[in-house]
Amino acid sequence: MLGKKLVTAQKRGETRALCLGLGMVACSMMMYFFIGITIVPFYTKSVWTTETVCKVLKANIKDKVLCPDSEGSEEEDIFPYPCLQVWVNLTASGQEVMLYQTEDTLERNPKCSYIPDKLENAKEVKAQIETIASNFKKYHTFPCYYEPGGTQTNVILSRLYPPKGLLFTFLWPTLMFTGGCLIIVLVKISQYVSVLSAWQ
């Protein structure tokens, strides 16, 4: 009687562990799919792949402009802000080009190097942009990214999805997938050993 209860409890435990392993594998596959349709296209679309050194030539704050983020955005997302324009000397080619914060900055507003977060206090936005401009004037040289093909006559300060960031994004689903597969393998080994013991 006790032996039957132990076998039943063992089978229940194996079933639960097997369901856990399969669930982890399924979740990791869903995460892979989500990353593949959201992050990977942005990474592959970016042409600013080569790192070089940029030297600041001028950093000017123009009059307020409207954020022309009109495609797929709400009316309330459009707000005025001072336009910071940073021009740098590209060490790789010696050209004078405009610097943008990220790839997204160029798409949203090609006139400005930086787009601040929407803040209700206009003084805070102005102070933030003035601080960024002074930092550019203070630190003359810094690493930046450019397109080696030369079709883009501008550079970016940082990539939205650098290679290390993309690898880190794939790390968690990979660990979950490996853990799920390991649980399934251990359950199958346990079942095999149980059948072998019962046969002997």
CSV table of N, CA and C in Angstrom, one decimal, residues 74-165:
chain,number,residue,atom,x,y,z
A,74,GLU,N,0.1,60.9,-30.2
A,74,GLU,CA,-1.0,61.7,-29.8
A,74,GLU,C,-0.7,63.2,-29.9
A,75,GLU,N,-1.7,64.0,-30.0
A,75,GLU,CA,-1.5,65.4,-30.1
A,75,GLU,C,-0.8,66.0,-28.8
A,76,GLU,N,-1.1,65.3,-27.7
A,76,GLU,CA,-0.5,65.8,-26.4
A,76,GLU,C,1.0,65.5,-26.3
A,77,ASP,N,1.5,64.6,-27.2
A,77,ASP,CA,2.9,64.2,-27.2
A,77,ASP,C,3.7,65.3,-27.9
A,78,ILE,N,3.1,66.2,-28.6
A,78,ILE,CA,3.8,67.2,-29.3
A,78,ILE,C,4.0,68.4,-28.4
A,79,PHE,N,5.2,68.8,-28.1
A,79,PHE,CA,5.4,69.9,-27.2
A,79,PHE,C,6.6,70.8,-27.7
A,80,PRO,N,6.6,72.1,-27.3
A,80,PRO,CA,7.8,72.9,-27.8
A,80,PRO,C,9.0,72.8,-26.8
A,81,TYR,N,10.2,72.9,-27.3
A,81,TYR,CA,11.4,72.8,-26.5
A,81,TYR,C,12.5,73.5,-27.3
A,82,PRO,N,13.5,74.0,-26.5
A,82,PRO,CA,14.6,74.6,-27.2
A,82,PRO,C,15.4,73.6,-28.0
A,83,CYS,N,15.8,74.0,-29.2
A,83,CYS,CA,16.5,73.1,-30.1
A,83,CYS,C,18.0,73.2,-30.0
A,84,LEU,N,18.6,72.1,-29.5
A,84,LEU,CA,20.0,72.1,-29.3
A,84,LEU,C,20.7,71.4,-30.6
A,85,GLN,N,21.6,72.2,-31.2
A,85,GLN,CA,22.3,71.7,-32.4
A,85,GLN,C,23.8,71.5,-32.0
A,86,VAL,N,24.3,70.3,-32.1
A,86,VAL,CA,25.7,70.0,-31.9
A,86,VAL,C,26.4,69.6,-33.1
A,87,TRP,N,27.4,70.4,-33.5
A,87,TRP,CA,28.2,70.0,-34.7
A,87,TRP,C,29.6,69.5,-34.3
A,88,VAL,N,30.0,68.4,-34.9
A,88,VAL,CA,31.3,67.8,-34.5
A,88,VAL,C,32.1,67.6,-35.7
A,89,ASN,N,33.4,67.4,-35.4
A,89,ASN,CA,34.4,67.0,-36.4
A,89,ASN,C,34.6,65.5,-36.3
A,90,LEU,N,34.3,64.8,-37.4
A,90,LEU,CA,34.4,63.3,-37.4
A,90,LEU,C,35.8,62.9,-37.7
A,91,THR,N,36.5,62.3,-36.7
A,91,THR,CA,37.9,62.0,-36.8
A,91,THR,C,38.2,61.1,-38.0
A,92,ALA,N,37.3,60.1,-38.3
A,92,ALA,CA,37.5,59.1,-39.3
A,92,ALA,C,37.6,59.8,-40.7
A,93,SER,N,36.9,60.8,-41.0
A,93,SER,CA,36.9,61.4,-42.3
A,93,SER,C,37.2,62.9,-42.3
A,94,GLY,N,37.2,63.5,-41.1
A,94,GLY,CA,37.5,65.0,-41.0
A,94,GLY,C,36.4,65.8,-41.4
A,95,GLN,N,35.2,65.3,-41.6
A,95,GLN,CA,34.0,66.1,-42.0
A,95,GLN,C,33.4,66.8,-40.8
A,96,GLU,N,32.7,67.9,-41.1
A,96,GLU,CA,31.9,68.5,-40.1
A,96,GLU,C,30.4,68.0,-40.2
A,97,VAL,N,30.0,67.3,-39.2
A,97,VAL,CA,28.6,66.7,-39.3
A,97,VAL,C,27.9,67.0,-38.0
A,98,MET,N,26.5,66.8,-38.1
A,98,MET,CA,25.7,67.0,-36.9
A,98,MET,C,25.6,65.8,-36.1
A,99,LEU,N,25.5,66.0,-34.8
A,99,LEU,CA,25.5,64.9,-33.8
A,99,LEU,C,24.0,64.7,-33.3
A,100,TYR,N,23.6,63.5,-33.2
A,100,TYR,CA,22.3,63.2,-32.7
A,100,TYR,C,22.5,62.2,-31.5
A,101,GLN,N,21.5,62.3,-30.6
A,101,GLN,CA,21.6,61.4,-29.4
A,101,GLN,C,21.6,60.0,-29.7
A,102,THR,N,20.5,59.6,-30.4
A,102,THR,CA,20.3,58.2,-30.9
A,102,THR,C,19.7,58.2,-32.3
A,103,GLU,N,19.5,57.0,-32.8
A,103,GLU,CA,18.9,56.8,-34.1
A,103,GLU,C,17.4,57.4,-34.1
A,104,ASP,N,16.8,57.2,-32.9
A,104,ASP,CA,15.4,57.7,-32.8
A,104,ASP,C,15.3,59.2,-32.9
A,105,THR,N,16.3,59.9,-32.3
A,105,THR,CA,16.4,61.4,-32.4
A,105,THR,C,16.3,61.9,-33.8
A,106,LEU,N,17.1,61.3,-34.6
A,106,LEU,CA,17.2,61.7,-36.1
A,106,LEU,C,15.8,61.5,-36.7
A,107,GLU,N,15.1,60.4,-36.4
A,107,GLU,CA,13.9,60.1,-37.1
A,107,GLU,C,12.8,61.0,-36.6
A,108,ARG,N,12.8,61.4,-35.3
A,108,ARG,CA,11.7,62.2,-34.7
A,108,ARG,C,11.9,63.7,-35.1
A,109,ASN,N,13.2,64.2,-35.0
A,109,ASN,CA,13.4,65.6,-35.4
A,109,ASN,C,14.8,65.8,-35.9
A,110,PRO,N,15.0,65.8,-37.2
A,110,PRO,CA,16.4,65.9,-37.8
A,110,PRO,C,17.0,67.3,-37.6
A,111,LYS,N,16.2,68.3,-37.1
A,111,LYS,CA,16.7,69.6,-36.9
A,111,LYS,C,17.5,69.7,-35.6
A,112,CYS,N,17.2,68.9,-34.6
A,112,CYS,CA,17.8,69.0,-33.2
A,112,CYS,C,18.6,67.8,-32.9
A,113,SER,N,19.7,68.0,-32.1
A,113,SER,CA,20.5,66.9,-31.7
A,113,SER,C,20.0,66.2,-30.5
A,114,TYR,N,19.1,66.8,-29.8
A,114,TYR,CA,18.5,66.2,-28.5
A,114,TYR,C,17.1,66.5,-28.4
A,115,ILE,N,16.3,65.5,-28.0
A,115,ILE,CA,14.9,65.7,-27.7
A,115,ILE,C,14.6,65.4,-26.3
A,116,PRO,N,14.2,66.4,-25.5
A,116,PRO,CA,14.1,66.1,-24.0
A,116,PRO,C,12.8,65.3,-23.7
A,117,ASP,N,12.7,64.8,-22.6
A,117,ASP,CA,11.5,64.2,-22.1
A,117,ASP,C,10.4,65.3,-21.9
A,118,LYS,N,9.2,64.9,-22.1
A,118,LYS,CA,8.1,65.9,-21.9
A,118,LYS,C,8.0,66.3,-20.5
A,119,LEU,N,8.2,67.6,-20.2
A,119,LEU,CA,8.0,68.1,-18.8
A,119,LEU,C,7.1,69.3,-18.9
A,120,GLU,N,6.3,69.4,-17.9
A,120,GLU,CA,5.3,70.5,-17.8
A,120,GLU,C,6.0,71.9,-17.5
A,121,ASN,N,7.1,71.8,-16.8
A,121,ASN,CA,7.8,73.0,-16.5
A,121,ASN,C,8.8,73.4,-17.6
A,122,ALA,N,8.5,74.4,-18.3
A,122,ALA,CA,9.4,74.8,-19.4
A,122,ALA,C,10.8,75.2,-18.9
A,123,LYS,N,10.9,75.8,-17.7
A,123,LYS,CA,12.2,76.2,-17.2
A,123,LYS,C,13.1,75.0,-16.9
A,124,GLU,N,12.5,73.9,-16.5
A,124,GLU,CA,13.3,72.6,-16.3
A,124,GLU,C,13.8,72.1,-17.6
A,125,VAL,N,13.0,72.1,-18.6
A,125,VAL,CA,13.4,71.7,-19.9
A,125,VAL,C,14.6,72.5,-20.4
A,126,LYS,N,14.5,73.8,-20.3
A,126,LYS,CA,15.5,74.8,-20.7
A,126,LYS,C,16.8,74.5,-20.0
A,127,ALA,N,16.7,74.4,-18.6
A,127,ALA,CA,17.9,74.2,-17.8
A,127,ALA,C,18.5,72.8,-18.2
A,128,GLN,N,17.7,71.8,-18.5
A,128,GLN,CA,18.3,70.5,-18.8
A,128,GLN,C,19.1,70.6,-20.1
A,129,ILE,N,18.5,71.3,-21.1
A,129,ILE,CA,19.2,71.4,-22.4
A,129,ILE,C,20.5,72.3,-22.3
A,130,GLU,N,20.4,73.3,-21.5
A,130,GLU,CA,21.6,74.2,-21.2
A,130,GLU,C,22.7,73.4,-20.6
A,131,THR,N,22.3,72.5,-19.6
A,131,THR,CA,23.3,71.7,-19.0
A,131,THR,C,24.0,70.7,-20.0
A,132,ILE,N,23.2,70.1,-20.9
A,132,ILE,CA,23.7,69.2,-21.9
A,132,ILE,C,24.7,70.0,-22.8
A,133,ALA,N,24.3,71.2,-23.2
A,133,ALA,CA,25.1,72.0,-24.1
A,133,ALA,C,26.4,72.4,-23.4
A,134,SER,N,26.4,72.7,-22.1
A,134,SER,CA,27.6,73.0,-21.4
A,134,SER,C,28.5,71.8,-21.3
A,135,ASN,N,27.9,70.6,-21.1
A,135,ASN,CA,28.7,69.4,-21.0
A,135,ASN,C,29.4,69.1,-22.3
A,136,PHE,N,28.8,69.4,-23.4
A,136,PHE,CA,29.4,69.2,-24.7
A,136,PHE,C,30.6,70.1,-24.9
A,137,LYS,N,30.4,71.4,-24.5
A,137,LYS,CA,31.5,72.4,-24.6
A,137,LYS,C,32.6,72.0,-23.6
A,138,LYS,N,32.3,71.4,-22.5
A,138,LYS,CA,33.3,71.1,-21.5
A,138,LYS,C,34.1,69.9,-21.9
A,139,TYR,N,33.5,68.8,-22.4
A,139,TYR,CA,34.2,67.6,-22.9
A,139,TYR,C,34.2,67.6,-24.4
A,140,HIS,N,35.3,68.1,-24.9
A,140,HIS,CA,35.4,68.3,-26.4
A,140,HIS,C,35.4,67.0,-27.2
A,141,THR,N,36.0,66.0,-26.7
A,141,THR,CA,36.1,64.8,-27.5
A,141,THR,C,35.4,63.6,-26.8
A,142,PHE,N,34.8,62.8,-27.5
A,142,PHE,CA,34.0,61.6,-26.9
A,142,PHE,C,33.8,60.6,-28.0
A,143,PRO,N,33.5,59.4,-27.7
A,143,PRO,CA,33.2,58.4,-28.7
A,143,PRO,C,31.8,58.6,-29.3
A,144,CYS,N,31.7,58.3,-30.6
A,144,CYS,CA,30.5,58.4,-31.3
A,144,CYS,C,30.4,57.3,-32.4
A,145,TYR,N,29.3,57.2,-33.1
A,145,TYR,CA,29.1,56.2,-34.1
A,145,TYR,C,28.7,56.8,-35.4
A,146,TYR,N,29.3,56.3,-36.5
A,146,TYR,CA,29.0,56.8,-37.8
A,146,TYR,C,28.8,55.6,-38.8
A,147,GLU,N,28.3,55.9,-39.9
A,147,GLU,CA,28.1,54.9,-40.9
A,147,GLU,C,29.3,54.8,-41.8
A,148,PRO,N,30.0,53.7,-41.9
A,148,PRO,CA,31.2,53.6,-42.7
A,148,PRO,C,30.9,53.7,-44.2
A,149,GLY,N,29.7,53.4,-44.7
A,149,GLY,CA,29.3,53.6,-46.1
A,149,GLY,C,29.3,55.0,-46.6
A,150,GLY,N,29.0,55.9,-45.7
A,150,GLY,CA,29.0,57.3,-46.1
A,150,GLY,C,27.7,57.9,-46.6
A,151,THR,N,26.6,57.1,-46.6
A,151,THR,CA,25.4,57.6,-47.1
A,151,THR,C,24.7,58.5,-46.0
A,152,GLN,N,25.0,58.3,-44.7
A,152,GLN,CA,24.5,59.2,-43.7
A,152,GLN,C,25.5,60.2,-43.3
A,153,THR,N,25.2,61.5,-43.5
A,153,THR,CA,26.1,62.6,-43.2
A,153,THR,C,25.8,63.1,-41.8
A,154,ASN,N,25.8,62.2,-40.9
A,154,ASN,CA,25.6,62.6,-39.5
A,154,ASN,C,26.1,61.4,-38.6
A,155,VAL,N,26.2,61.7,-37.3
A,155,VAL,CA,26.7,60.7,-36.4
A,155,VAL,C,25.7,60.7,-35.2
A,156,ILE,N,25.8,59.6,-34.4
A,156,ILE,CA,25.0,59.5,-33.2
A,156,ILE,C,25.9,59.3,-32.0
A,157,LEU,N,25.4,59.7,-30.8
A,157,LEU,CA,26.2,59.6,-29.6
A,157,LEU,C,26.2,58.2,-29.0
A,158,SER,N,25.0,57.6,-29.1
A,158,SER,CA,24.9,56.2,-28.5
A,158,SER,C,23.8,55.4,-29.3
A,159,ARG,N,24.0,54.1,-29.5
A,159,ARG,CA,23.1,53.3,-30.2
A,159,ARG,C,22.0,52.8,-29.2
A,160,LEU,N,20.8,52.8,-29.7
A,160,LEU,CA,19.6,52.3,-28.9
A,160,LEU,C,19.8,50.9,-28.5
A,161,TYR,N,20.3,50.0,-29.4
A,161,TYR,CA,20.5,48.6,-29.2
A,161,TYR,C,21.9,48.2,-29.6
A,162,PRO,N,22.9,48.4,-28.8
A,162,PRO,CA,24.3,48.0,-29.1
A,162,PRO,C,24.4,46.5,-29.1
A,163,PRO,N,25.5,45.9,-29.6
A,163,PRO,CA,25.6,44.4,-29.6
A,163,PRO,C,25.6,43.8,-28.2
A,164,LYS,N,26.2,44.5,-27.3
A,164,LYS,CA,26.2,43.9,-25.9
A,164,LYS,C,24.8,43.9,-25.3
A,165,GLY,N,24.0,45.0,-25.6
A,165,GLY,CA,22.7,45.1,-25.1
A,165,GLY,C,21.8,44.0,-25.7
